[in-house]
Amino acid sequence: MKLYYWAIFLATIVDIILYSIFPVFNRVEPTVGGLPFFYTYQIIMLAVSTVLFLIVALFVKR
Amino acid sequence: MVTGLNVDWVTVTVFLILFIVFTYLGFYGSRWRRGDLSRLDEWGLAGRRLGAALVWFLVGADLYTAYTFIAVPSAFFAKGPIYFFAVPYVAWTFGVALLTMPRLWTVAKNRGYVTAADFVRDRFNSKALAIAVALTGVVAELPYVALQIIGMQAVLGVLLLGLGVSSKIVSDLALTLAFIILAAFTFTSGLRGATLDGVFKDILIWITVIVTIIVALVNYGNFAKALAIAHTVLPKMNYYFLSSKLYSAYWTLALGSALALYLYPHAINGSLAAQDREKLKIGTAFLPLYGIGLALLALFGLLIFNVPAALHLVLTTHNGAYVVPALVAATTPDWFTGLAFLAIFVGGLVPAAIMSIGVANLFIRNVVGEFVKLTPQSEARWAKIAAAIYKFIALAFVFVVPPTYAIQLQLLGGIIITQTLPAVFLGLFTNKLEKYSTLTGWAAGIISGVGLTVYVNFYVYHYTALETSLFATPLGPIFIALIALAINLLIAGIGSAIAYLIGWRPYGIITEKDFEEEVKPPTIGKQEK
């Protein structure tokens, strides 16, 4: 289980970084259905967070 | 009568029929996966038997509340992109949950804990710290329950406006009746009833979000149009992107909220109800997906600009809480509006049930139980009564004080609950924190957090109410919960170091093994009977 906690800690830090790189996502273009990238990026990252967390939850058993 | 809202008696009928289904499921819970409901963990943790899917549904129903569905779009509409911080918040909070809850679950299972304060008591060998953690949960949760009721009032408000009835008495009566039913089935079914209703709520909420957003986009135009109209209606607002001056506010609000959520009794209660650690991990890992629903709902605050009838209602009533119900009622048929309104309405009731269960467990076990010796049966009986009373205290609170007070107290609630982080979260990973230092840190965190909030609002900005939880620093505005937490951690850390130097040594009743592997004792439950 020790390894799991390190892995999920790392995954959480990666997730925090994904939402901290404001210059990358705090912009209008490209838009989807007129929706600025600021919103679409962060919504897509919810799916990415799920995948990131699932990988750790499913595969890091020790 | 407000024009342009598809609200009529069909809406009310659908709403009532679905409410009857909700009530039935709530009571049926007592027979679902039948257990001895006179035991606290059977009543309050549904016998710790929820699989990964049910963890997802229960915790999802529990954390994504009516208040979030009403308040986030409302705040987004009024203040713009800063309130999209709810999105990183819900992504990060499940990382925090995956880091802490499997460890808490395991130690709770091994040692028979029902609450976080049970764990704190043994870990720190301190009744005082356990009582402090329990009371913080009880106090911080009350405005949270109150806000559920305010979310539900927004739905009833639009429903009654659409029918041409403008009466606070009707709304209050409906809420009181709903709470009597809720209290009755929470009393009889406990977390089982809340779980079944949680699944019901989640399904209806997802139908509501997806259908409404598609209908609004197809029939009323896309976001580009909404942004253009927003610019003419509210020229001062910028919905296109976040002002770089607000980066620190956005980031610290998300982080502080993410750290706080799983310290609330209802979140911990939902996690401890999992059947095993792996199922808890998988169910939790899927929860950021639920946040997509929340993000789309927040965007209702933008789409409303395309829908004149809904926008008109919000602007004329000056009630941002009407954003989601008004948009739904203006864009979807009458029967669907009934379904959607019920979804948000029970979206408040399900968390209210779980919050009251979590608080009751804490209050009876960790506060009353420290002073009065309770048998397991009397403990469960008193918790059921406490859960019912707590709901009505919250209801009375909403009826007596203006809604803005509940919102202000919720803001303070988030700051004070964060101060239990060293005892609960750090306690899971280290036994090097000394009890008096941790208790002093907790007190300093609460005093500095509340003090700073009052100072900023009343002395710096001269507001007449608590409106902001941000403190202006040279780095930009920072969420006060994090500043108070830093003070708290500093005191707990330095105090523990000093204690260690003068001969204090960690208390070792809980071993590392208690956190790591589930020890399966030969069916203790049956032997007790």
XYZ file of C-alpha atoms in Angstrom:
591
model
C 0.000 0.000 0.000
C 2.954 2.352 0.593
C 3.596 2.630 -3.138
C -0.073 3.398 -3.781
C 0.002 6.475 -1.540
C 3.115 7.816 -3.249
C 1.547 7.160 -6.668
C -1.742 8.892 -5.836
C 0.138 11.802 -4.275
C 2.105 12.175 -7.502
C -1.081 11.867 -9.601
C -2.723 14.603 -7.538
C 0.283 16.891 -7.982
C 0.176 16.264 -11.752
C -3.537 17.069 -11.711
C -2.902 20.294 -9.796
C -0.259 21.284 -12.349
C -2.684 20.591 -15.229
C -5.030 23.191 -13.742
C -2.253 25.636 -12.801
C -0.780 26.365 -16.233
C -3.000 29.400 -16.785
C -1.079 30.803 -19.799
C -1.793 27.538 -21.624
C -5.544 27.373 -21.097
C -6.712 30.855 -20.092
C -7.518 31.909 -23.634
C -10.489 32.249 -25.956
C -9.241 30.281 -28.993
C -9.816 27.541 -30.027
C -13.528 27.680 -29.289
C -16.002 24.792 -29.324
C -19.556 25.861 -30.190
C -18.433 29.373 -29.337
C -17.246 28.286 -25.886
C -13.814 29.735 -24.997
C -10.905 27.330 -24.514
C -10.714 28.375 -20.827
C -13.871 26.317 -20.208
C -13.408 23.415 -22.629
C -9.870 22.741 -21.400
C -10.966 22.517 -17.784
C -13.930 20.287 -18.599
C -11.731 17.936 -20.656
C -9.273 17.847 -17.744
C -12.033 16.368 -15.565
C -12.007 13.333 -17.840
C -8.198 13.335 -17.807
C -8.246 13.485 -13.973
C -10.545 10.480 -13.900
C -8.201 8.479 -16.131
C -5.169 9.554 -14.101
C -6.765 8.570 -10.795
C -8.181 5.336 -12.212
C -4.775 4.184 -13.439
C -3.420 4.516 -9.906
C -6.519 3.058 -8.245
C -6.583 0.022 -10.545
C -2.936 -0.787 -11.097
C -0.958 0.304 -8.057
C -1.823 -2.329 -5.490
C 1.269 -2.297 -3.340
C -48.030 35.017 -13.860
C -44.562 35.123 -15.342
C -44.644 34.664 -19.103
C -42.409 32.311 -21.004
C -42.044 29.663 -18.317
C -43.381 26.209 -19.121
C -44.768 25.670 -15.666
C -48.331 24.457 -15.147
C -50.226 21.763 -13.266
C -48.592 19.059 -15.398
C -45.240 20.244 -13.989
C -46.586 20.022 -10.454
C -48.071 16.575 -11.077
C -44.795 15.154 -12.443
C -42.956 16.750 -9.524
C -45.324 15.167 -6.990
C -45.360 11.712 -8.599
C -41.558 11.606 -8.627
C -41.506 12.841 -5.038
C -43.691 9.881 -4.087
C -41.181 7.546 -5.781
C -38.414 9.301 -3.825
C -40.295 8.794 -0.554
C -40.973 5.142 -1.338
C -37.278 4.489 -2.076
C -36.308 6.244 1.143
C -38.492 3.993 3.267
C -37.749 0.884 1.203
C -34.069 1.410 2.128
C -34.688 -0.159 5.539
C -35.416 -3.485 3.837
C -32.677 -3.237 1.210
C -29.644 -5.385 2.150
C -31.325 -5.860 5.486
C -29.205 -5.345 8.576
C -29.694 -4.777 12.285
C -30.614 -1.093 12.183
C -30.315 -0.739 15.943
C -26.523 -0.704 15.430
C -24.892 2.603 14.552
C -22.709 1.304 11.714
C -25.681 -0.491 10.155
C -27.876 2.615 10.352
C -25.267 5.315 9.767
C -22.854 3.507 7.400
C -25.325 1.181 5.653
C -23.446 -1.756 7.160
C -20.245 -0.790 5.236
C -21.482 -2.713 2.220
C -21.408 -0.341 -0.754
C -19.604 -1.450 -3.905
C -17.717 0.821 -6.332
C -20.810 1.861 -8.312
C -22.841 2.629 -5.193
C -19.930 4.598 -3.716
C -19.940 6.677 -6.896
C -23.700 7.229 -6.774
C -23.867 7.866 -3.025
C -20.836 10.132 -2.721
C -21.739 11.851 -6.000
C -25.265 12.497 -4.747
C -23.794 13.617 -1.435
C -21.128 16.038 -2.683
C -22.785 17.550 -5.734
C -25.607 19.208 -3.854
C -28.648 21.331 -4.700
C -26.692 24.288 -3.432
C -23.882 23.628 -5.905
C -26.414 23.261 -8.703
C -28.013 26.577 -7.790
C -25.125 28.620 -6.353
C -22.320 27.865 -8.805
C -24.326 28.910 -11.917
C -25.718 31.876 -9.985
C -22.270 33.064 -8.897
C -20.852 32.374 -12.349
C -23.628 34.489 -13.883
C -23.021 37.331 -11.427
C -19.221 37.305 -11.067
C -17.904 35.546 -14.172
C -15.094 33.014 -14.768
C -13.654 33.211 -11.215
C -16.460 30.878 -10.115
C -15.339 28.234 -12.586
C -12.797 27.439 -9.831
C -15.422 24.864 -8.843
C -14.049 22.717 -11.691
C -10.390 22.337 -10.577
C -11.787 22.088 -7.054
C -13.824 18.986 -7.847
C -10.943 17.459 -9.818
C -8.405 17.949 -7.028
C -10.668 17.029 -4.142
C -10.874 13.436 -5.370
C -7.090 13.249 -5.458
C -7.145 14.335 -1.823
C -9.871 11.764 -1.159
C -7.892 8.963 -2.829
C -4.892 9.888 -0.712
C -6.716 9.951 2.623
C -9.971 7.976 2.526
C -8.540 4.490 1.791
C -6.304 4.868 4.862
C -9.128 6.177 7.023
C -11.440 3.444 5.729
C -8.931 0.709 6.602
C -8.185 1.935 10.113
C -11.909 2.520 10.710
C -12.752 -0.994 9.575
C -10.001 -2.576 11.651
C -10.770 -0.641 14.794
C -14.545 -0.196 14.467
C -14.556 3.574 13.963
C -17.683 5.261 12.639
C -16.386 8.855 12.515
C -13.132 10.732 11.900
C -13.191 11.907 15.528
C -13.151 8.250 16.704
C -9.848 7.922 14.875
C -8.442 11.223 16.185
C -9.226 10.187 19.775
C -7.110 7.025 19.519
C -4.404 8.442 17.304
C -3.659 11.397 19.577
C -4.880 9.814 22.823
C -6.898 12.961 23.299
C -10.591 13.287 24.134
C -10.301 17.059 23.867
C -8.986 16.944 20.290
C -11.663 14.412 19.304
C -14.374 16.656 20.757
C -12.852 19.666 18.970
C -12.892 17.814 15.627
C -16.453 16.577 16.218
C -17.825 19.983 17.204
C -16.099 21.663 14.247
C -17.912 19.201 11.977
C -21.252 19.758 13.702
C -20.955 23.563 13.477
C -19.519 23.748 9.933
C -22.171 21.396 8.553
C -25.191 23.400 9.749
C -24.988 26.268 7.230
C -24.263 23.616 4.569
C -27.599 21.927 5.304
C -29.249 25.348 5.460
C -27.932 26.125 1.974
C -29.504 22.946 0.627
C -32.818 24.338 1.793
C -32.059 27.657 0.102
C -31.314 25.773 -3.134
C -34.630 23.967 -2.797
C -36.395 27.285 -2.183
C -35.083 28.573 -5.525
C -36.783 25.675 -7.323
C -40.037 26.119 -5.411
C -39.821 29.858 -6.038
C -39.741 29.483 -9.832
C -42.385 26.749 -9.677
C -44.749 29.050 -7.773
C -43.927 32.086 -9.936
C -44.722 30.034 -13.022
C -48.086 29.063 -11.545
C -48.786 32.670 -10.665
C -48.774 31.933 -6.935
C -46.402 34.194 -5.069
C -46.516 32.995 -1.531
C -43.735 32.325 0.922
C -46.149 30.348 3.102
C -46.765 27.753 0.366
C -43.030 27.358 -0.162
C -42.345 27.087 3.585
C -45.113 24.522 4.034
C -43.812 22.435 1.135
C -40.298 22.493 2.581
C -41.503 21.583 6.057
C -43.524 18.670 4.686
C -40.536 17.472 2.637
C -38.327 17.620 5.721
C -40.816 15.696 7.862
C -40.814 12.923 5.245
C -37.032 13.072 4.984
C -36.597 12.906 8.764
C -39.008 9.959 8.954
C -37.212 7.816 6.425
C -33.757 8.798 7.595
C -34.852 7.655 11.054
C -36.070 4.288 9.801
C -33.628 3.562 6.938
C -30.490 5.553 7.735
C -27.824 5.629 5.039
C -29.523 2.814 3.109
C -32.460 5.084 2.256
C -30.093 7.909 1.334
C -28.130 5.565 -0.954
C -31.182 4.435 -2.931
C -32.402 8.013 -3.186
C -28.880 9.048 -4.166
C -29.030 6.773 -7.223
C -32.483 8.181 -8.056
C -31.212 11.748 -7.688
C -28.090 11.170 -9.797
C -30.054 9.684 -12.688
C -32.546 12.568 -12.712
C -29.815 15.208 -12.395
C -27.871 13.791 -15.327
C -31.024 13.642 -17.473
C -31.768 17.257 -16.520
C -28.286 18.572 -17.299
C -27.848 16.766 -20.608
C -31.340 17.382 -21.989
C -31.476 21.031 -20.953
C -28.074 21.907 -22.375
C -28.832 20.187 -25.690
C -32.264 21.808 -25.986
C -30.868 25.220 -25.060
C -27.971 24.950 -27.543
C -30.105 23.612 -30.410
C -33.121 25.901 -29.991
C -31.622 29.097 -28.620
C -28.120 29.360 -30.068
C -24.583 28.574 -29.075
C -22.101 30.092 -26.634
C -20.780 32.626 -29.149
C -24.241 34.164 -29.338
C -24.617 34.055 -25.535
C -21.259 35.779 -25.065
C -22.231 38.505 -27.537
C -25.589 39.127 -25.839
C -23.915 39.057 -22.412
C -21.598 41.786 -23.607
C -24.501 44.058 -24.536
C -26.646 43.248 -21.463
C -23.840 43.380 -18.880
C -21.009 45.325 -20.553
C -18.831 45.263 -17.449
C -18.647 41.494 -17.330
C -15.972 39.458 -19.081
C -16.977 35.851 -19.525
C -14.306 35.098 -22.144
C -11.372 34.318 -19.855
C -10.067 34.853 -16.331
C -8.384 38.142 -15.461
C -4.736 37.420 -14.615
C -5.212 39.435 -11.391
C -7.473 36.658 -10.201
C -5.119 33.700 -10.758
C -4.130 33.489 -7.097
C -7.753 33.772 -5.972
C -8.877 31.108 -8.451
C -6.077 28.733 -7.516
C -6.270 29.111 -3.746
C -10.082 28.913 -3.681
C -9.856 25.644 -5.623
C -7.094 24.228 -3.426
C -8.612 25.313 -0.107
C -12.014 23.922 -1.074
C -10.436 20.695 -2.344
C -8.663 20.183 0.988
C -11.803 21.026 2.970
C -14.428 18.864 1.279
C -13.320 15.500 2.638
C -13.100 16.890 6.155
C -16.860 17.476 6.212
C -18.763 14.751 8.066
C -20.969 13.880 5.094
C -18.011 13.170 2.794
C -16.252 11.002 5.355
C -19.493 9.229 6.215
C -20.087 8.350 2.568
C -16.539 7.015 2.156
C -16.617 4.869 5.297
C -19.754 3.157 3.973
C -17.723 1.445 1.211
C -17.543 -2.329 1.243
C -13.811 -2.547 0.779
C -10.840 -0.354 0.120
C -10.467 -1.226 -3.559
C -14.139 -0.456 -4.258
C -13.781 2.857 -2.437
C -10.753 3.734 -4.571
C -12.436 2.890 -7.875
C -15.712 4.617 -6.975
C -13.816 7.744 -5.911
C -11.532 7.763 -8.969
C -14.614 8.016 -11.217
C -16.053 11.004 -9.318
C -14.311 13.822 -11.269
C -16.569 12.726 -14.170
C -19.543 13.896 -12.118
C -17.879 17.311 -12.147
C -18.613 17.556 -15.884
C -22.286 17.824 -14.931
C -21.439 20.609 -12.508
C -19.311 22.425 -15.118
C -22.141 22.255 -17.666
C -24.587 23.554 -15.061
C -22.233 26.457 -14.329
C -22.358 27.279 -18.043
C -26.149 27.636 -17.725
C -25.135 30.986 -16.215
C -23.877 31.916 -19.681
C -26.503 30.168 -21.831
C -29.257 32.051 -20.026
C -28.354 35.132 -22.089
C -29.794 33.348 -25.144
C -33.142 32.777 -23.453
C -34.980 36.089 -23.016
C -37.781 34.820 -20.730
C -35.333 33.255 -18.289
C -32.924 36.191 -18.383
C -35.791 38.601 -17.812
C -36.939 36.686 -14.723
C -33.453 36.650 -13.183
C -32.794 40.323 -13.912
C -36.196 41.549 -12.714
C -36.243 39.482 -9.509
C -32.537 40.240 -8.888
C -32.285 36.633 -7.825
C -29.287 34.822 -9.302
C -30.462 31.626 -7.638
C -33.166 31.467 -10.329
C -30.633 31.028 -13.183
C -30.911 27.237 -13.454
C -34.622 26.777 -12.652
C -35.586 29.696 -14.923
C -33.481 28.374 -17.814
C -34.959 24.892 -17.446
C -38.532 26.182 -17.237
C -38.115 28.477 -20.239
C -36.473 25.955 -22.561
C -38.034 22.551 -21.799
C -41.675 21.311 -21.873
C -43.853 21.514 -18.760
C -43.542 17.820 -17.801
C -39.763 17.869 -18.193
C -39.544 20.985 -16.041
C -41.353 19.002 -13.319
C -38.730 16.248 -13.565
C -35.838 18.704 -13.532
C -37.205 20.685 -10.606
C -37.669 17.513 -8.615
C -34.107 16.475 -9.489
C -32.709 19.682 -7.965
C -35.165 19.528 -5.059
C -34.127 15.993 -4.043
C -30.604 17.102 -4.900
C -30.925 19.072 -1.678
C -32.740 16.419 0.337
C -30.255 13.573 -0.217
C -27.201 15.529 1.023
C -29.287 16.937 3.890
C -30.033 13.348 4.964
C -26.382 12.270 4.772
C -25.148 15.445 6.446
C -27.544 14.960 9.342
C -26.482 11.306 9.682
C -22.791 12.264 9.693
C -23.342 15.005 12.249
C -25.513 12.806 14.449
C -22.830 10.086 14.508
C -20.223 12.677 15.511
C -22.343 14.421 18.094
C -23.610 11.322 19.866
C -20.414 9.251 19.752
C -17.745 11.895 20.106
C -19.385 14.624 22.136
C -22.213 13.123 24.214
C -20.471 9.732 24.342
C -17.424 11.278 26.017
C -19.553 12.338 28.974
C -22.300 9.716 29.170
C -21.794 5.971 28.858
C -23.940 4.729 25.968
C -24.692 1.138 24.978
C -24.481 0.438 21.209
C -28.283 0.340 21.043
C -28.838 3.601 22.903
C -26.061 5.204 20.855
C -27.843 4.298 17.612
C -31.221 5.378 18.997
C -29.922 8.769 20.088
C -28.113 9.282 16.776
C -31.389 8.714 14.903
C -33.119 11.295 17.095
C -30.204 13.746 16.779
C -30.254 13.436 12.969
C -33.951 14.356 12.924
C -33.514 17.299 15.299
C -30.524 18.598 13.335
C -32.566 18.769 10.125
C -35.230 20.850 11.799
C -32.656 23.158 13.361
C -31.343 23.800 9.845
C -34.882 24.369 8.558
C -35.708 26.752 11.404
C -32.427 28.529 10.720
C -33.463 29.184 7.107
C -36.937 30.371 8.122
C -35.649 32.694 10.842
C -32.498 34.284 9.443
C -32.107 35.896 5.986
C -30.505 33.655 3.338
C -27.437 35.881 3.106
C -26.524 34.891 6.681
C -26.518 31.213 5.784
C -24.241 31.964 2.838
C -21.857 33.930 5.067
C -21.808 31.191 7.661
C -21.124 28.607 4.978
C -18.111 30.676 3.974
C -16.878 30.598 7.564
C -17.788 26.892 7.775
C -15.366 26.096 4.957
C -12.608 28.003 6.747
C -13.138 26.327 10.131
C -13.551 22.764 8.820
C -10.149 23.136 7.095
C -8.590 23.565 10.534
C -9.256 19.895 11.325
C -6.866 18.886 8.513
C -3.771 18.355 10.709
C -5.651 16.125 13.157
C -7.546 14.081 10.554
C -5.464 14.002 7.341
C -1.947 14.364 8.735
C -2.903 12.084 11.614
C -3.448 9.369 8.998
C 0.171 9.563 7.882
C 2.152 10.483 10.968
C 2.002 9.953 14.723
C 4.585 12.672 15.293
C 1.999 15.374 15.986
C 1.528 15.999 19.706
C -2.013 16.448 21.006
C -1.776 19.807 22.803
C 0.159 21.345 19.907
C -2.417 20.063 17.408
C -5.270 21.378 19.567
C -3.558 24.774 19.905
C -2.966 24.843 16.135
C -6.661 24.056 15.576
C -7.719 26.894 17.892
C -5.252 29.328 16.314
C -6.462 28.326 12.827
C -10.100 28.924 13.730
C -9.458 32.219 15.504
C -7.177 33.560 12.767
C -9.464 32.341 9.967
C -12.631 33.829 11.430
C -10.774 36.929 12.626
C -9.176 37.571 9.245
C -12.507 37.132 7.442
C -14.223 39.601 9.756
C -11.289 42.008 9.462
C -11.187 41.933 5.666
C -14.929 42.354 5.200
C -15.759 44.884 7.883
C -12.533 46.866 8.317
C -10.792 46.710 4.953
C -13.744 46.820 2.562
C -16.408 48.156 4.966
C -18.968 45.653 3.711
C -22.111 45.288 5.768
C -21.960 41.492 5.438
C -19.317 38.809 4.922
C -18.915 38.818 1.159
C -15.397 37.701 0.492
C -13.116 34.993 1.856
C -10.049 36.402 0.101
C -7.213 38.308 1.720
C -5.137 40.674 -0.423
C -1.440 39.788 -0.199
C 1.583 40.919 -2.223
C 1.102 37.656 -4.176
C -2.505 38.571 -4.990
C -5.748 37.633 -3.239
C -5.458 34.392 -1.230
C -8.245 32.224 0.215
C -8.243 32.793 3.987
C -8.769 29.078 4.765
C -5.226 28.420 3.479
C -3.669 31.281 5.454
C -5.324 30.028 8.654
C -4.246 26.477 7.820
C -0.641 27.631 7.441
C -0.758 29.238 10.905
C -2.391 26.089 12.277
C 0.274 23.801 10.762
C 3.110 26.019 11.931
C 1.918 25.905 15.536
C 1.171 22.171 15.468
C 4.587 21.466 13.924
C 6.709 23.712 16.139
C 4.782 22.683 19.256
C 5.289 18.987 18.473
C 9.000 19.557 17.868
C 9.361 21.293 21.244
C 7.344 18.542 22.945
C 9.655 15.973 21.368
C 12.751 17.802 22.593
C 11.479 17.848 26.167
C 10.796 14.131 26.124
C 7.327 13.577 24.625
C 7.088 10.424 22.496
C 4.386 9.404 19.962
C 1.486 7.450 21.348
C 1.206 4.096 19.646
C -2.230 2.543 20.125
C -2.793 2.484 16.347
C -0.105 0.577 14.476
C 1.004 0.983 10.862
C -0.606 -2.387 10.176
C -4.015 -0.953 11.105
C -3.727 1.424 8.144
C -2.211 -0.975 5.688
C -4.113 -4.222 5.609
C -7.598 -5.155 6.463
C -7.473 -7.576 9.356
C -10.475 -9.828 8.989
C -11.598 -10.860 12.463
C -13.983 -13.846 12.538
C -17.339 -12.009 12.173
C -17.391 -9.899 15.309
C -20.894 -8.675 14.514
C -22.462 -12.082 14.933
C -20.616 -12.898 18.134
C -21.924 -9.743 19.744
C -25.481 -10.866 19.245
